[in-house]
Amino acid sequence: MRDTMVLFTSATDEPAFAERVRSLRKLQDGPYFEYFEIGECTFGFDGTGDVVSEYDSEELSEITALVRDFKASLVEYENATCRNNFILRMLPGLHGVVDTNFGDTVPYSELIDWIARNPERHFRDGLA
């Protein structure tokens, strides 16, 4: 099973994010994800926002405090290198937060800085 992360992109930046997704080479549609390619990496993308139903009201309140209005997307990735390729291509200049699915929720800009310092580190090892 591949790892996932959830992106909560601000509603004002979501059109730019959606355009970036559309610019990627699409490989196929699957039952849960659309599959795209960045370089040698394949990742699954679900932009329906359905992933929000997996969050309780307290978690959503914390996210809303960081990003008022947002569009949620679920991303499935192969490894840390592919995760980084996705983040570094798709998120610069946008406002939002990433739920790493390993206990951390971090703003896009901070995550980009973290990747620069820790390019091979996995989210499961924590962001501290």
Coordinates of N, CA, C and O in Angstrom, one line a residue:
M1 N 0.8 -1.2 0.0 CA 0.0 0.0 0.0 C 0.9 1.2 0.0 O 1.9 1.3 0.7
R2 N 0.5 2.2 -0.8 CA 1.3 3.4 -0.9 C 0.8 4.4 0.2 O -0.3 4.4 0.6
D3 N 1.7 5.4 0.5 CA 1.3 6.4 1.5 C 0.5 7.4 0.9 O 0.5 7.6 -0.4
T4 N -0.3 8.2 1.7 CA -1.1 9.3 1.2 C -0.9 10.5 2.1 O -0.4 10.4 3.2
M5 N -1.2 11.6 1.5 CA -1.3 12.9 2.2 C -2.5 13.6 1.8 O -3.0 13.4 0.7
V6 N -3.0 14.5 2.6 CA -4.2 15.3 2.3 C -3.8 16.7 2.2 O -3.2 17.3 3.1
L7 N -4.2 17.4 1.1 CA -3.9 18.8 0.9 C -5.2 19.6 1.1 O -6.2 19.2 0.5
F8 N -5.0 20.6 1.9 CA -6.1 21.6 2.1 C -5.7 22.9 1.5 O -5.0 23.7 2.1
T9 N -6.1 23.1 0.2 CA -5.7 24.3 -0.5 C -6.7 25.4 -0.3 O -7.9 25.1 -0.4
S10 N -6.2 26.6 -0.1 CA -7.2 27.7 0.1 C -8.1 27.9 -1.1 O -7.6 27.6 -2.2
A11 N -9.3 28.2 -0.9 CA -10.3 28.4 -2.0 C -9.8 29.4 -3.0 O -10.0 29.2 -4.2
T12 N -9.1 30.4 -2.6 CA -8.6 31.4 -3.5 C -7.5 30.9 -4.4 O -7.3 31.3 -5.6
D13 N -6.7 29.9 -3.9 CA -5.6 29.3 -4.7 C -6.0 28.0 -5.4 O -5.2 27.5 -6.2
E14 N -7.1 27.5 -5.1 CA -7.5 26.2 -5.7 C -7.6 26.3 -7.2 O -7.1 25.3 -7.8
P15 N -8.0 27.3 -7.8 CA -8.0 27.3 -9.3 C -6.6 27.2 -9.9 O -6.4 26.4 -10.8
A16 N -5.6 27.8 -9.3 CA -4.2 27.7 -9.7 C -3.7 26.3 -9.5 O -3.0 25.7 -10.3
F17 N -4.1 25.7 -8.3 CA -3.7 24.3 -8.0 C -4.3 23.4 -9.0 O -3.6 22.5 -9.6
A18 N -5.6 23.5 -9.3 CA -6.3 22.7 -10.3 C -5.7 22.8 -11.7 O -5.5 21.8 -12.4
E19 N -5.3 24.0 -12.0 CA -4.6 24.2 -13.3 C -3.3 23.4 -13.4 O -2.9 22.8 -14.4
R20 N -2.5 23.4 -12.3 CA -1.3 22.7 -12.2 C -1.5 21.2 -12.3 O -0.8 20.5 -13.0
V21 N -2.6 20.7 -11.7 CA -2.9 19.3 -11.8 C -3.2 18.9 -13.3 O -2.7 18.0 -13.9
R22 N -4.0 19.8 -13.9 CA -4.4 19.5 -15.3 C -3.2 19.6 -16.3 O -3.3 19.0 -17.4
S23 N -2.2 20.3 -15.9 CA -1.0 20.4 -16.7 C -0.1 19.1 -16.7 O 0.8 19.0 -17.5
L24 N -0.4 18.2 -15.8 CA 0.4 17.0 -15.6 C 0.0 16.0 -16.7 O -1.1 16.0 -17.2
R25 N 0.9 15.1 -16.9 CA 0.6 13.9 -17.8 C -0.2 12.9 -17.1 O 0.2 12.3 -16.1
K26 N -1.5 12.8 -17.6 CA -2.4 11.8 -17.0 C -2.2 10.4 -17.6 O -2.0 10.3 -18.8
L27 N -2.1 9.5 -16.7 CA -1.9 8.1 -17.1 C -3.2 7.3 -17.3 O -3.4 6.7 -18.3
Q28 N -4.0 7.4 -16.3 CA -5.3 6.6 -16.3 C -6.2 7.0 -15.2 O -5.8 7.6 -14.2
D29 N -7.4 6.6 -15.3 CA -8.4 6.7 -14.2 C -8.5 5.4 -13.5 O -8.5 4.3 -14.2
G30 N -8.5 5.4 -12.2 CA -8.7 4.2 -11.4 C -10.0 4.3 -10.6 O -10.7 5.3 -10.7
P31 N -10.3 3.3 -9.8 CA -11.5 3.3 -9.1 C -11.5 4.4 -8.0 O -12.6 4.9 -7.6
Y32 N -10.4 4.8 -7.5 CA -10.3 5.7 -6.4 C -9.5 7.0 -6.7 O -9.7 8.0 -6.1
F33 N -8.6 6.9 -7.7 CA -7.7 7.9 -8.0 C -7.6 8.1 -9.5 O -7.8 7.2 -10.3
E34 N -7.2 9.3 -9.9 CA -6.7 9.6 -11.3 C -5.2 9.4 -11.1 O -4.7 9.9 -10.1
Y35 N -4.5 8.8 -12.1 CA -3.1 8.6 -12.0 C -2.4 9.6 -12.9 O -2.7 9.7 -14.1
F36 N -1.4 10.2 -12.4 CA -0.6 11.2 -13.1 C 0.9 10.9 -12.9 O 1.3 10.1 -12.1
E37 N 1.7 11.5 -13.8 CA 3.1 11.3 -13.7 C 3.9 12.6 -13.6 O 3.5 13.6 -14.3
I38 N 4.9 12.6 -12.8 CA 5.9 13.7 -12.7 C 7.2 13.0 -12.8 O 7.6 12.3 -11.9
G39 N 7.9 13.2 -13.9 CA 9.2 12.5 -14.0 C 9.0 11.0 -14.0 O 8.2 10.5 -14.8
E40 N 9.7 10.3 -13.2 CA 9.7 8.9 -13.1 C 8.6 8.4 -12.1 O 8.5 7.2 -11.8
C41 N 7.9 9.4 -11.5 CA 7.0 9.0 -10.4 C 5.5 9.1 -10.9 O 5.1 9.9 -11.6
T42 N 4.8 8.1 -10.4 CA 3.4 8.0 -10.6 C 2.7 8.3 -9.3 O 3.1 7.7 -8.2
F43 N 1.7 9.1 -9.3 CA 0.9 9.3 -8.1 C -0.6 9.3 -8.4 O -1.0 9.6 -9.5
G44 N -1.3 9.0 -7.3 CA -2.8 9.0 -7.4 C -3.3 10.3 -6.9 O -2.8 10.8 -5.9
F45 N -4.4 10.8 -7.5 CA -4.9 12.1 -7.1 C -6.4 12.0 -7.1 O -7.1 11.5 -8.0
D46 N -7.0 12.4 -5.9 CA -8.5 12.5 -5.8 C -8.8 13.9 -5.4 O -8.6 14.3 -4.2
G47 N -9.4 14.6 -6.3 CA -9.7 16.0 -6.0 C -11.2 16.2 -5.7 O -11.7 17.4 -5.7
T48 N -11.9 15.2 -5.4 CA -13.4 15.3 -5.1 C -13.7 16.0 -3.8 O -14.8 16.4 -3.6
G49 N -12.7 16.0 -2.9 CA -13.0 16.5 -1.6 C -13.6 15.5 -0.6 O -13.8 15.9 0.6
D50 N -13.9 14.3 -1.1 CA -14.6 13.3 -0.2 C -13.8 13.0 1.0 O -14.3 12.5 2.0
V51 N -12.5 13.2 1.0 CA -11.6 12.8 2.1 C -12.0 13.6 3.4 O -11.7 13.1 4.5
V52 N -12.6 14.7 3.2 CA -13.0 15.5 4.4 C -13.9 14.7 5.3 O -13.9 14.9 6.5
S53 N -14.7 13.8 4.8 CA -15.6 13.0 5.6 C -14.8 12.1 6.6 O -15.4 11.7 7.6
E54 N -13.5 11.9 6.4 CA -12.7 11.1 7.3 C -12.2 11.9 8.5 O -11.6 11.4 9.4
Y55 N -12.5 13.2 8.6 CA -12.1 14.1 9.6 C -13.2 14.4 10.6 O -14.3 14.6 10.2
D56 N -12.9 14.5 11.9 CA -13.9 14.9 12.9 C -13.9 16.4 13.0 O -13.1 17.1 12.4
S57 N -14.9 16.9 13.7 CA -15.2 18.3 13.7 C -14.0 19.1 14.4 O -13.7 20.2 13.9
E58 N -13.3 18.5 15.3 CA -12.2 19.1 16.0 C -11.0 19.3 15.0 O -10.4 20.3 14.9
E59 N -10.8 18.2 14.2 CA -9.7 18.3 13.3 C -10.0 19.3 12.2 O -9.1 20.1 11.8
L60 N -11.2 19.3 11.7 CA -11.6 20.3 10.7 C -11.5 21.7 11.2 O -11.2 22.7 10.5
S61 N -11.9 21.9 12.5 CA -11.8 23.3 13.1 C -10.3 23.7 13.1 O -10.0 24.9 12.9
E62 N -9.4 22.8 13.4 CA -8.0 23.2 13.4 C -7.5 23.6 12.0 O -6.8 24.5 11.9
I63 N -8.0 22.8 11.1 CA -7.6 23.1 9.7 C -8.2 24.4 9.2 O -7.5 25.3 8.6
T64 N -9.5 24.6 9.6 CA -10.1 25.9 9.2 C -9.5 27.1 9.8 O -9.5 28.2 9.2
A65 N -8.9 26.9 11.0 CA -8.2 28.0 11.7 C -7.0 28.4 10.8 O -6.6 29.6 10.9
L66 N -6.4 27.5 10.2 CA -5.2 27.7 9.4 C -5.5 28.2 7.9 O -4.8 29.0 7.3
V67 N -6.6 27.6 7.4 CA -7.0 27.9 6.0 C -8.5 28.0 6.0 O -9.2 27.0 6.0
R68 N -9.0 29.2 6.0 CA -10.4 29.4 6.2 C -11.3 28.5 5.3 O -11.9 27.6 5.7
D69 N -11.4 28.9 4.0 CA -12.1 28.1 3.1 C -11.1 27.3 2.3 O -10.1 27.9 1.8
F70 N -11.4 26.1 2.1 CA -10.4 25.2 1.4 C -11.1 24.2 0.5 O -12.3 23.9 0.6
K71 N -10.3 23.6 -0.3 CA -10.6 22.5 -1.1 C -9.7 21.4 -0.8 O -8.5 21.6 -0.8
A72 N -10.2 20.2 -0.4 CA -9.3 19.1 0.0 C -9.1 18.1 -1.1 O -9.9 17.9 -2.0
S73 N -7.8 17.6 -1.2 CA -7.4 16.6 -2.2 C -6.6 15.6 -1.5 O -5.8 15.8 -0.6
L74 N -6.8 14.3 -2.0 CA -6.0 13.2 -1.4 C -5.0 12.8 -2.5 O -5.3 12.7 -3.7
V75 N -3.7 12.6 -2.0 CA -2.6 12.3 -2.9 C -2.0 11.0 -2.4 O -1.6 10.9 -1.3
E76 N -1.8 10.1 -3.3 CA -1.1 8.8 -3.0 C 0.2 8.8 -3.8 O 0.3 9.2 -4.9
Y77 N 1.3 8.5 -3.0 CA 2.6 8.6 -3.6 C 3.4 7.3 -3.3 O 3.2 6.6 -2.4
E78 N 4.5 7.1 -4.1 CA 5.3 5.9 -4.0 C 6.4 6.0 -2.9 O 6.6 5.0 -2.3
N79 N 7.0 7.1 -2.8 CA 8.2 7.2 -1.8 C 8.4 8.7 -1.6 O 7.8 9.6 -2.1
A80 N 9.4 9.0 -0.7 CA 9.7 10.4 -0.3 C 10.2 11.2 -1.5 O 9.8 12.4 -1.6
T81 N 10.9 10.6 -2.4 CA 11.4 11.4 -3.6 C 10.2 11.8 -4.4 O 10.1 12.9 -4.9
C82 N 9.3 10.9 -4.7 CA 8.1 11.2 -5.5 C 7.2 12.2 -4.7 O 6.7 13.1 -5.4
R83 N 7.0 12.0 -3.4 CA 6.3 13.0 -2.6 C 6.9 14.4 -2.8 O 6.1 15.3 -3.0
N84 N 8.2 14.5 -2.7 CA 8.9 15.8 -2.8 C 8.7 16.3 -4.2 O 8.4 17.5 -4.4
N85 N 8.8 15.5 -5.2 CA 8.6 16.0 -6.6 C 7.2 16.6 -6.8 O 7.0 17.7 -7.4
F86 N 6.2 15.9 -6.2 CA 4.8 16.5 -6.3 C 4.7 17.8 -5.5 O 4.2 18.8 -6.1
I87 N 5.2 17.8 -4.3 CA 5.0 19.0 -3.5 C 5.8 20.2 -4.1 O 5.3 21.3 -4.2
L88 N 7.0 20.0 -4.5 CA 7.8 21.1 -5.1 C 7.3 21.6 -6.4 O 7.6 22.7 -6.8
R89 N 6.6 20.7 -7.1 CA 6.0 21.2 -8.4 C 4.7 21.8 -8.2 O 4.3 22.8 -8.9
M90 N 3.9 21.3 -7.3 CA 2.5 21.7 -7.2 C 2.2 22.8 -6.2 O 1.2 23.5 -6.4
L91 N 2.9 22.9 -5.1 CA 2.5 23.8 -4.0 C 3.2 25.2 -3.9 O 2.7 26.0 -3.2
P92 N 4.4 25.4 -4.5 CA 5.0 26.7 -4.3 C 4.1 27.9 -4.6 O 3.4 27.8 -5.7
G93 N 4.1 28.9 -3.8 CA 3.3 30.1 -4.0 C 1.8 29.9 -3.6 O 1.1 30.9 -3.7
L94 N 1.4 28.7 -3.2 CA 0.0 28.5 -2.8 C -0.1 28.5 -1.3 O 0.8 28.2 -0.6
H95 N -1.3 28.8 -0.8 CA -1.6 28.8 0.6 C -2.5 27.6 0.9 O -3.5 27.3 0.2
G96 N -2.0 26.9 1.9 CA -2.8 25.7 2.4 C -2.0 25.0 3.4 O -0.9 25.4 3.8
V97 N -2.5 23.8 3.8 CA -1.8 22.9 4.7 C -1.9 21.5 4.2 O -2.8 21.1 3.5
V98 N -0.8 20.7 4.6 CA -0.8 19.3 4.3 C -1.0 18.5 5.6 O -0.3 18.8 6.6
D99 N -1.9 17.5 5.6 CA -1.9 16.5 6.6 C -1.1 15.4 6.1 O -1.4 14.8 5.1
T100 N 0.0 15.1 6.8 CA 0.9 14.1 6.4 C 0.4 12.7 6.6 O 1.0 11.7 6.1
N101 N -0.7 12.5 7.3 CA -1.2 11.2 7.7 C -0.3 10.5 8.6 O -0.4 9.3 8.8
F102 N 0.6 11.2 9.2 CA 1.5 10.6 10.2 C 1.6 11.6 11.4 O 2.6 11.7 12.1
G103 N 0.5 12.3 11.7 CA 0.4 13.1 12.9 C 0.8 14.6 12.7 O 0.7 15.3 13.7
D104 N 1.2 15.0 11.6 CA 1.6 16.4 11.4 C 0.7 17.1 10.4 O 0.4 16.5 9.3
T105 N 0.3 18.3 10.7 CA -0.4 19.2 9.7 C 0.5 20.5 9.6 O 0.7 21.1 10.6
V106 N 0.9 20.8 8.4 CA 1.9 21.8 8.3 C 1.6 22.7 7.0 O 1.1 22.2 6.0
P107 N 1.7 24.0 7.2 CA 1.5 24.9 6.0 C 2.4 24.6 4.8 O 3.5 24.1 5.0
Y108 N 1.9 24.8 3.7 CA 2.7 24.5 2.4 C 4.1 25.1 2.5 O 5.0 24.4 2.2
S109 N 4.2 26.4 2.8 CA 5.5 27.0 2.7 C 6.5 26.4 3.7 O 7.7 26.2 3.4
E110 N 6.0 26.0 4.9 CA 6.9 25.4 5.9 C 7.3 24.0 5.4 O 8.4 23.5 5.7
L111 N 6.4 23.3 4.8 CA 6.7 21.9 4.3 C 7.8 22.0 3.2 O 8.7 21.2 3.1
I112 N 7.6 23.0 2.3 CA 8.6 23.2 1.3 C 10.0 23.4 1.9 O 11.0 22.8 1.4
D113 N 10.1 24.3 2.9 CA 11.3 24.5 3.6 C 11.9 23.2 4.3 O 13.1 23.0 4.2
W114 N 11.0 22.4 4.9 CA 11.4 21.2 5.5 C 12.0 20.2 4.5 O 13.0 19.6 4.8
I115 N 11.4 20.1 3.4 CA 11.9 19.2 2.3 C 13.3 19.6 1.9 O 14.1 18.8 1.7
A116 N 13.5 20.9 1.8 CA 14.9 21.4 1.4 C 15.9 20.9 2.4 O 17.0 20.6 2.1
R117 N 15.5 20.9 3.7 CA 16.5 20.5 4.8 C 16.5 18.9 4.9 O 17.5 18.4 5.5
N118 N 15.4 18.2 4.5 CA 15.3 16.8 4.8 C 14.8 16.0 3.6 O 13.7 15.4 3.7
P119 N 15.4 16.1 2.5 CA 14.9 15.6 1.2 C 14.6 14.1 1.3 O 13.7 13.6 0.5
E120 N 15.3 13.3 2.0 CA 15.1 11.8 2.0 C 14.3 11.4 3.2 O 14.0 10.2 3.3
R121 N 13.9 12.2 4.1 CA 13.2 11.8 5.3 C 11.7 11.5 5.0 O 11.1 12.2 4.3
H122 N 11.2 10.5 5.7 CA 9.8 10.1 5.5 C 9.0 10.8 6.5 O 9.4 11.1 7.6
F123 N 7.7 11.1 6.1 CA 6.8 11.8 7.1 C 6.6 10.9 8.3 O 6.4 11.5 9.4
R124 N 6.7 9.6 8.2 CA 6.4 8.8 9.4 C 7.5 9.1 10.5 O 7.2 8.7 11.7
D125 N 8.6 9.6 10.1 CA 9.7 10.0 11.1 C 9.4 11.3 11.8 O 10.2 11.7 12.7
G126 N 8.3 12.0 11.4 CA 8.0 13.3 12.0 C 8.7 14.4 11.3 O 9.7 14.2 10.7
L127 N 8.1 15.6 11.5 CA 8.7 16.8 10.9 C 9.6 17.6 11.8 O 10.2 18.6 11.3
A128 N 9.6 17.2 13.1 CA 10.4 18.0 14.0 C 11.9 17.8 13.8 O 12.4 16.9 13.2

